[in-house]
Short mmCIF file of C-alpha atoms in Angstrom, two decimals:
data_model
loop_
_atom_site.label_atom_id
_atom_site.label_comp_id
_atom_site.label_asym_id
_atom_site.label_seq_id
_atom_site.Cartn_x
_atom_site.Cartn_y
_atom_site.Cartn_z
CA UNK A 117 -2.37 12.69 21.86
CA UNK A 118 -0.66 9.36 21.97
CA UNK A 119 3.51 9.22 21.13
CA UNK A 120 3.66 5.59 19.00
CA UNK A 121 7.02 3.61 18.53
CA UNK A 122 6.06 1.98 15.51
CA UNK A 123 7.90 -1.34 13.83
CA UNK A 124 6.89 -2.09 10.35
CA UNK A 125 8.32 -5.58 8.79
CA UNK A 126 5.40 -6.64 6.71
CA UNK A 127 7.59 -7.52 3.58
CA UNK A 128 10.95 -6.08 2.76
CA UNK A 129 11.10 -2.53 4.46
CA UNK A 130 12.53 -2.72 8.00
CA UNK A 131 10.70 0.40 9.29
CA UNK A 132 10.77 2.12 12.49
CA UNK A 133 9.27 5.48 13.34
CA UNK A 134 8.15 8.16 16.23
CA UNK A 135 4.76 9.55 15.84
CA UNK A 136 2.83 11.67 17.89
CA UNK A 137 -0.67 11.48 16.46
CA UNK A 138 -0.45 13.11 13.13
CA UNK A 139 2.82 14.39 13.34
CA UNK A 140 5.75 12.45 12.61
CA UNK A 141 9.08 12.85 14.89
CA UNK A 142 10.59 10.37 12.95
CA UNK A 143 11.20 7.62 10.00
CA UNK A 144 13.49 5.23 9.28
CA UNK A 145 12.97 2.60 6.30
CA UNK A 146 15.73 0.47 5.28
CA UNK A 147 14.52 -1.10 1.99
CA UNK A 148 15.91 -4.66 0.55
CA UNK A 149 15.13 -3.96 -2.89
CA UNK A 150 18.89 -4.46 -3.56
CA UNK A 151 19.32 -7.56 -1.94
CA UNK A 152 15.97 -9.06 -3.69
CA UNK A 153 16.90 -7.29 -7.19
CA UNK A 154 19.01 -10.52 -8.28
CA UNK A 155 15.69 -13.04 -7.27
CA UNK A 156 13.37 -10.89 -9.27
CA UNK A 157 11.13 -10.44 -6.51
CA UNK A 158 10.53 -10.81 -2.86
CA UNK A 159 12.37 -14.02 -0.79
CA UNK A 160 10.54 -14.37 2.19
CA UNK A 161 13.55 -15.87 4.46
CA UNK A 162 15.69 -13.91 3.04
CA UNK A 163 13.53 -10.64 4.20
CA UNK A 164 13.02 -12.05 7.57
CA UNK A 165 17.07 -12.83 7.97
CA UNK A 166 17.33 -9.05 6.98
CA UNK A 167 15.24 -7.99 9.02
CA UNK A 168 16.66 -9.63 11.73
CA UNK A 169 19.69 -7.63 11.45
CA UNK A 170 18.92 -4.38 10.61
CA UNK A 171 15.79 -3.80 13.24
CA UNK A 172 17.50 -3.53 16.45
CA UNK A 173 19.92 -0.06 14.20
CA UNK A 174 16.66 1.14 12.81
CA UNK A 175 15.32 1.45 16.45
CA UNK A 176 17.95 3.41 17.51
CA UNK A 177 18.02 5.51 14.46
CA UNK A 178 13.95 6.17 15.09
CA UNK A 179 14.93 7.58 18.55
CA UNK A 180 18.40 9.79 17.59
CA UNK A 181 16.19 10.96 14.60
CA UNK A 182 13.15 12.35 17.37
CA UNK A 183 15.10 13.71 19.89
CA UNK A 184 12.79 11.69 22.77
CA UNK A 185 13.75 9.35 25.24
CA UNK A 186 11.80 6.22 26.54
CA UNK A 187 9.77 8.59 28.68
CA UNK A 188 7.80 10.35 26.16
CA UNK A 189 6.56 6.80 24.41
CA UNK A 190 3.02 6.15 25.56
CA UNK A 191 2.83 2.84 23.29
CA UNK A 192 4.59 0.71 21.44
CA UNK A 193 2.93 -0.40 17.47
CA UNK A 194 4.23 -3.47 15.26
CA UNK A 195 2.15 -4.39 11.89
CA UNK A 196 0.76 -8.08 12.84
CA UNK A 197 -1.51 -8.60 9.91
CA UNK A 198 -1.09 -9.31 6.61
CA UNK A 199 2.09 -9.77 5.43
CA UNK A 200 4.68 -12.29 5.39
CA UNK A 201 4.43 -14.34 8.61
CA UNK A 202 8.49 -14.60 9.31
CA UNK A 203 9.09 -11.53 8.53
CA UNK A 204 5.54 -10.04 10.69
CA UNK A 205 6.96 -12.00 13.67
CA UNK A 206 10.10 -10.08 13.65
CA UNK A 207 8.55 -6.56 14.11
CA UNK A 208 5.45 -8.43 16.45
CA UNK A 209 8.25 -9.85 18.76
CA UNK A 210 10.87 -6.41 19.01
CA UNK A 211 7.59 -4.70 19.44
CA UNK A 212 6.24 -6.63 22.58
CA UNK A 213 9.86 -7.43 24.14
CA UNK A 214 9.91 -3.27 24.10
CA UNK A 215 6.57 -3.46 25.62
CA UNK A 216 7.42 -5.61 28.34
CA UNK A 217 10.83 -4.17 29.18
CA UNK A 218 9.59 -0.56 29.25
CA UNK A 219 5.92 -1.31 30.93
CA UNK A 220 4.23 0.47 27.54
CA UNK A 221 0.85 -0.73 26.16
CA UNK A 222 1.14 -2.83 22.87
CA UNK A 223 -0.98 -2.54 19.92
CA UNK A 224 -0.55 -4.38 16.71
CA UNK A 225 -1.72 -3.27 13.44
CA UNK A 226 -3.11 -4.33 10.46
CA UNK A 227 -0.77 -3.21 7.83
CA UNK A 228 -3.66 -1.97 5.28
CA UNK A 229 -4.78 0.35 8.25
CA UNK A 230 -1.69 1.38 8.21
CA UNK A 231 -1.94 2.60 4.64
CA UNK A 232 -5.43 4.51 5.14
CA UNK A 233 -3.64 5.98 7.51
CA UNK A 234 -0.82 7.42 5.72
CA UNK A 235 -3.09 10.15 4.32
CA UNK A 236 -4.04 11.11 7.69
CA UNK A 237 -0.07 12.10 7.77
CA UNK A 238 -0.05 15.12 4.95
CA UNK A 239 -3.55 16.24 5.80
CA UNK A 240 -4.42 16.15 9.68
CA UNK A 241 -7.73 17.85 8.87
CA UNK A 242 -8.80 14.77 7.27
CA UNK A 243 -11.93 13.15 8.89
CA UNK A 244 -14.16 9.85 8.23
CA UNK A 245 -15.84 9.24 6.46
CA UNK A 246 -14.46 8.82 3.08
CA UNK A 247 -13.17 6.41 0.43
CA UNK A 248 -9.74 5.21 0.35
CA UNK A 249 -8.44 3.60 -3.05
CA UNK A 250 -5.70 1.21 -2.01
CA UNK A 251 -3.53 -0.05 -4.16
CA UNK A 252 -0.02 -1.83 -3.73
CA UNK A 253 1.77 -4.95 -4.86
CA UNK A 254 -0.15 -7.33 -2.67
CA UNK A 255 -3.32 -5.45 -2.70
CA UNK A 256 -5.96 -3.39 -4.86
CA UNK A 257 -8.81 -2.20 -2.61
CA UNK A 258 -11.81 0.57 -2.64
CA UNK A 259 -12.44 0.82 1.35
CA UNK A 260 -15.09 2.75 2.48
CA UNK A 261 -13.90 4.13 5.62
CA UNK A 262 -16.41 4.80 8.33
CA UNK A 263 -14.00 5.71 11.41
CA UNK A 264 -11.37 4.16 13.12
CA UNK A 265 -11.16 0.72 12.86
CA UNK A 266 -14.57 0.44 10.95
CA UNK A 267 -13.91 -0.18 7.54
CA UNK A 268 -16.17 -1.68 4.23
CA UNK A 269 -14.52 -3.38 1.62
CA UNK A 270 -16.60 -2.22 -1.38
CA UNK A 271 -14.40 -3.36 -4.45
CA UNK A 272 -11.20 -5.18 -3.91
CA UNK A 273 -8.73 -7.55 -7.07
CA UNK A 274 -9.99 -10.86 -7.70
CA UNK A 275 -6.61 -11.65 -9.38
CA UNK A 276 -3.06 -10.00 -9.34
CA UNK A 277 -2.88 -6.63 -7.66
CA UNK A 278 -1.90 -3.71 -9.25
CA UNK A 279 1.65 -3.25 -8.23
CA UNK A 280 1.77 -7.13 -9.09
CA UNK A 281 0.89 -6.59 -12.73
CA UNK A 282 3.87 -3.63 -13.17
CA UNK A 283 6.24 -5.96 -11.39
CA UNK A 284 5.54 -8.90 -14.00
CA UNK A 285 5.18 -6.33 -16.79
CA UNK A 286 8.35 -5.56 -16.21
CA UNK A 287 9.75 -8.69 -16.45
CA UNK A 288 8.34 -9.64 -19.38
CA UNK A 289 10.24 -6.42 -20.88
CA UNK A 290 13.33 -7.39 -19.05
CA UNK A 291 13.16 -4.19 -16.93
CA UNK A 292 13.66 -5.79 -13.72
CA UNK A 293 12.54 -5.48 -10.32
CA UNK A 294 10.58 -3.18 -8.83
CA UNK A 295 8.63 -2.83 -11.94
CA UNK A 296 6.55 0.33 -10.94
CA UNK A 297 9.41 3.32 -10.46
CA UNK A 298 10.85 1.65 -14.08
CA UNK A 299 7.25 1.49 -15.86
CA UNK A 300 6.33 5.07 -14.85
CA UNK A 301 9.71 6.63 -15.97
CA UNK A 302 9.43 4.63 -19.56
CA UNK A 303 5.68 5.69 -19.68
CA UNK A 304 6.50 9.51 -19.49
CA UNK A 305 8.71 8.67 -22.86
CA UNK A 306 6.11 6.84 -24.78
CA UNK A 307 2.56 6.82 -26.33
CA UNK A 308 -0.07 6.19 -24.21
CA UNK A 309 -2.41 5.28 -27.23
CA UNK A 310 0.00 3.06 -29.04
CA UNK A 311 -1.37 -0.34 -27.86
CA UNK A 312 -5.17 -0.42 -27.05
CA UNK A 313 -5.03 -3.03 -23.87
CA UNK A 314 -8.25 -4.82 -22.41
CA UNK A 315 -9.20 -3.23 -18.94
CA UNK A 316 -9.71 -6.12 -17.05
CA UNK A 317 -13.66 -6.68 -15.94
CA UNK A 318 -15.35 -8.94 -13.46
CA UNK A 319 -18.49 -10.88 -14.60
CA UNK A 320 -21.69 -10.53 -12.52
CA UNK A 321 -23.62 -14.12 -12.25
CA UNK A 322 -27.05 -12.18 -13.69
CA UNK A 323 -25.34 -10.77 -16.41
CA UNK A 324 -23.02 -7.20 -15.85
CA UNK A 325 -19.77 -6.00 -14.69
CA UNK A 326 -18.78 -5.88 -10.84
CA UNK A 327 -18.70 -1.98 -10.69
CA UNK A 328 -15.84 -1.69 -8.33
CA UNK A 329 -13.70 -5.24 -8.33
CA UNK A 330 -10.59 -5.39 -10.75
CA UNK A 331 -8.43 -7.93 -12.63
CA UNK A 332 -5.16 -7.39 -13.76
CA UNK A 333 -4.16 -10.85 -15.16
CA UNK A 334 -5.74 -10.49 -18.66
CA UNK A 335 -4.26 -7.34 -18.98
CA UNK A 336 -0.86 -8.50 -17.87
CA UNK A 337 -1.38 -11.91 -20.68
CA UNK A 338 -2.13 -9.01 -23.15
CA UNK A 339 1.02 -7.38 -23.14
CA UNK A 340 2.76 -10.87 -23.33
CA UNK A 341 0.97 -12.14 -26.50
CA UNK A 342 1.61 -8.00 -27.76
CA UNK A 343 5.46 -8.65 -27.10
CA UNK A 344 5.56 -11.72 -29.14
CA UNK A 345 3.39 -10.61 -31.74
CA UNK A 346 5.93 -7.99 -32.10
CA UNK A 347 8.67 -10.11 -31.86
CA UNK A 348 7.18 -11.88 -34.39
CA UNK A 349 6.64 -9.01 -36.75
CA UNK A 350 10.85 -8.38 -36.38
CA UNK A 351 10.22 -5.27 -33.92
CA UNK A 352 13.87 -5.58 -32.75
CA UNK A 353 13.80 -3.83 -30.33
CA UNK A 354 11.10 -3.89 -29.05
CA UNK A 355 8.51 0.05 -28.35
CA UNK A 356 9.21 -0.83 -24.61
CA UNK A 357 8.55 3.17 -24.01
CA UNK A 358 4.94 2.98 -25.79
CA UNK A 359 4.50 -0.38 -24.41
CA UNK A 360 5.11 0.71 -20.60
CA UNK A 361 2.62 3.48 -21.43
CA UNK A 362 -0.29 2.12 -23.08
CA UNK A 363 -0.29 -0.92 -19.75
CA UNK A 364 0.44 2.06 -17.47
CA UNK A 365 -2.65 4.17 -18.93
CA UNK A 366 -5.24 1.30 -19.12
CA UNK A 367 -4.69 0.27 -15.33
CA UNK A 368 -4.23 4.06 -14.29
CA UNK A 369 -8.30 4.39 -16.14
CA UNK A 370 -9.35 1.45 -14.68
CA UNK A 371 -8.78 1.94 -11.25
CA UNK A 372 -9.80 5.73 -11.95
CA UNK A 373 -13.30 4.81 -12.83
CA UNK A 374 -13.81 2.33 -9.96
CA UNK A 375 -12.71 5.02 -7.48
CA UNK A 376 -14.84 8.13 -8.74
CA UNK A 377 -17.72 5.77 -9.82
CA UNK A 378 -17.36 4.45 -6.20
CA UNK A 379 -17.54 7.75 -4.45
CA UNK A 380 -20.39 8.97 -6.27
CA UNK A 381 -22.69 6.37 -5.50
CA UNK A 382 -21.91 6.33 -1.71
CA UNK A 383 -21.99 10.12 -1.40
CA UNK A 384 -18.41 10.49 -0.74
CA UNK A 385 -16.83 13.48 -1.44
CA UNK A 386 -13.05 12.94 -1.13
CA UNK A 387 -10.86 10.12 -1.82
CA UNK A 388 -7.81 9.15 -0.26
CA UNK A 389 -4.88 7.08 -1.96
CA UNK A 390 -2.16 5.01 -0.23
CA UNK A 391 0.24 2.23 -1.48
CA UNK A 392 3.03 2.18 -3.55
CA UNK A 393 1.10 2.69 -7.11
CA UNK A 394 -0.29 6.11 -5.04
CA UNK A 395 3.49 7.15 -5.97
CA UNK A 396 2.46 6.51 -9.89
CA UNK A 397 2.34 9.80 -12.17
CA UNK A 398 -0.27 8.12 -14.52
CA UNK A 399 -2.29 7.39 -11.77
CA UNK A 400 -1.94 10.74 -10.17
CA UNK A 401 -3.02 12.80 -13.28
CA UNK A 402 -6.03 10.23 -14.81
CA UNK A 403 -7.41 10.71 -10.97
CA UNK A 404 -7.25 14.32 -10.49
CA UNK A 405 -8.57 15.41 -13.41
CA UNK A 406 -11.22 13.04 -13.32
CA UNK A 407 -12.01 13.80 -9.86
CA UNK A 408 -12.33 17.84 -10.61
CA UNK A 409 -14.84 17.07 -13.26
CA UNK A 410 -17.08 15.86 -10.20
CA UNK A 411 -16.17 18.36 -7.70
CA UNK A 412 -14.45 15.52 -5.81
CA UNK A 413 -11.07 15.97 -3.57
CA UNK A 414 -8.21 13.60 -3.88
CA UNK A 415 -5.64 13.22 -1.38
CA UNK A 416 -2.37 11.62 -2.04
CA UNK A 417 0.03 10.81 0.60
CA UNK A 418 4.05 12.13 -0.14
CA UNK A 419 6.04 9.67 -2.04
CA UNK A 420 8.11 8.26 1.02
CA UNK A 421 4.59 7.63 2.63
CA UNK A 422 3.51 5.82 -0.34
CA UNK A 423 5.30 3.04 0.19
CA UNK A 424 5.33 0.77 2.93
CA UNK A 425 6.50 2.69 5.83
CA UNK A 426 6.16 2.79 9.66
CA UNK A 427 4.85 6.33 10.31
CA UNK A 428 1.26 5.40 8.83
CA UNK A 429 1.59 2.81 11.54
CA UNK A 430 2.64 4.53 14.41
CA UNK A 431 -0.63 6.79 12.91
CA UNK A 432 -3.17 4.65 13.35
CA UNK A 433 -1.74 3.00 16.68
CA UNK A 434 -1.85 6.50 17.91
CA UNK A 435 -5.75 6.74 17.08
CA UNK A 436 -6.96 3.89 18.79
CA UNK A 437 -4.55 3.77 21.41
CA UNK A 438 -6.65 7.46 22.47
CA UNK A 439 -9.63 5.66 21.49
CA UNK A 440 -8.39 3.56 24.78
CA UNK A 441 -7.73 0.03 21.90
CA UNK A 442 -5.19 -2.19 23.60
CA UNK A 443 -3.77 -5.65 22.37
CA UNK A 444 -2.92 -8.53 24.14
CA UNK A 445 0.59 -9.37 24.13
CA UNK A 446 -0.38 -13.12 23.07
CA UNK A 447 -1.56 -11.37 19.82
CA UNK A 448 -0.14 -13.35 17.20
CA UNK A 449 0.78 -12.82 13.09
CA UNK A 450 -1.79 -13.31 10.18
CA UNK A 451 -0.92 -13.54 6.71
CA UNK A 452 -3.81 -12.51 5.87
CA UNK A 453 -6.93 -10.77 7.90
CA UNK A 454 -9.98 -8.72 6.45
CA UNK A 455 -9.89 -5.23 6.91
CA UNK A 456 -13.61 -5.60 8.44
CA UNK A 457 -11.74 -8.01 11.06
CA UNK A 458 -9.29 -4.67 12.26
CA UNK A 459 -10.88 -4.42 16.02
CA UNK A 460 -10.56 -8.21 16.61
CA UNK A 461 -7.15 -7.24 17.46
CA UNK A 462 -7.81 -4.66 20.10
CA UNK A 463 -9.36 -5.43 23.46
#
């Protein structure tokens, strides 16, 4: 069983962790969400500046925080694909300047890997295959995963992601940035029912609806023209609390039914959930319950694995670095890579 130093600086978590295969020694995140709060979202250079300077600490941190030394590290893991290209090249280049300095193999990861992997963290028993719902703020994904580093994108967003559509939600109802964490704590306050919201559908060319892809724009224009028919009305102030619920239920159903429709008609009997809307209650209850009415098991990863983090890297470095999966040290950053493309980066 392979002990991973894993660097994760996809976006605008400077992560570092210790894992030995499923187990986690340690993890260290240092989020910017205070330093982005005033933009309203992410600033690429500024996450790649910050980055910069908090890496070489969080290293350091990862390695007081284990108790190991460099001895006990058979590899060394950095997230290379997708993400923001400055701020992947940060990790990718700490990552293979360790490699070289301490003679370790290298291995670089594809960051929604990562997140199947993060499941594999709270239930070690856990064993392909099965479906992984994926869902983030860059990505919305049903993945049915085979084995390591064999993956089939079977439904996937053909607009915003999910985690996109709370963020500009919340904007539009001045709530600010991150919009998930502030949606589901409104949502718990309001009506669910209040607003009926168009679930997003995609159009089949011979007539039909895609069974498993999403959209998440029309929803996101519905709660716009909703606010300013409101407005209009002289709702002052505005049902924010029944607002936040009735978006937070409709994209908590849709992505419900895509997942257990999903699973059903490829045989699969559990269903693992990673990415930051994993951490959303509405999502959590619509899934479980509708799951148990099937006999189907859903795993969710804990909250601080939800998110992007490096432990789910250092996870699934460990697995293929046993599996004897190497990568080249002139391995370079993608923003953007198919999951089906994972073992392109291994030699």
């Amino acid at each position: 069983m392979a002990t991973i130093l894993a660097i994760e600086t996809s976006c605008d978590e400077t992560a570092v962790a210790i894992v030995n295969d499923r187990q986690v020694y340690s993890s260290i995140i240092a989020s910017q969400i205070p330093v982005h709060q005033q933009y309203g979202g992410v600033v690429p250079e500024v996450a790649s500046r910050q980055h910069v300077e908090t890496i070489n600490q969080g290293i350091a941190q990862a390695f007081q925080q284990a108790g190991v030394n460099w001895s006990e590290i058979d590899g060394i893991a950095a997230t290379c694909a997708p993400g923001l290209v400055g701020a992947l090249l940060v990790g990718l280049s700490a990552a293979k300047t360790l490699a070289i300095l301490h003679q370790k193999p290298f291995l670089g990861v594809h960051h929604l890997e990562g997140h199947i992997y993060a499941s594999y963290l709270s239930s070690p028993d856990l064993q392909p295959p099965f479906l992984c719902l994926l869902v983030s703020g860059g990505h919305t994904s049903v993945i049915y995963v085979k084995d390591c580093g064999i993956y089939e994108t079977l439904g996937e967003t053909r607009d915003d992601a999910a985690g996109e559509a709370f963020d500009k939600v919340a904007r539009l109802l001045a709530l600010g940035y991150p919009g998930g964490p502030v949606i589901d704590k409104l949502a718990k306050e309001g009506n669910p029912n209040a607003f009926p919201l168009p679930e997003g559908k995609i159009s089949l060319p011979n007539g039909g609806f895609h069974p498993y892809d999403s959209s998440f724009s029309g929803l996101k224009t519905a709660v716009l023209r909703l606010t300013q028919r409101l407005e209009q009305e002289g709702q002052n102030p505005l049902p924010v609390n029944d607002i936040a619920a009735s978006f937070q239920d409709t994209v908590a159903k849709a992505l419900t039914r895509r997942a257990i429709n999903c699973a059903l008609d490829y045989g699969l009997n559990t269903i693992a959930v990673g990415g930051g809307v994993a951490a959303n209650s509405g999502l959590r209850k619509h899934l479980q319950e509708a799951a148990a009415l099937h006999n189907l098991q859903v795993m969710f990863p804990p909250m601080k694995f939800c998110t992007d983090n490096a432990a789910m890297i250092g996870c699934a470095a460990a697995d293929h670095l046993n599996r004897g999966h190497i990568s080249s040290l002139t391995l370079g950053v993608r923003s953007r890579l198919p999951l089906s493309q994972v073992m392109q980066l291994y030699s």
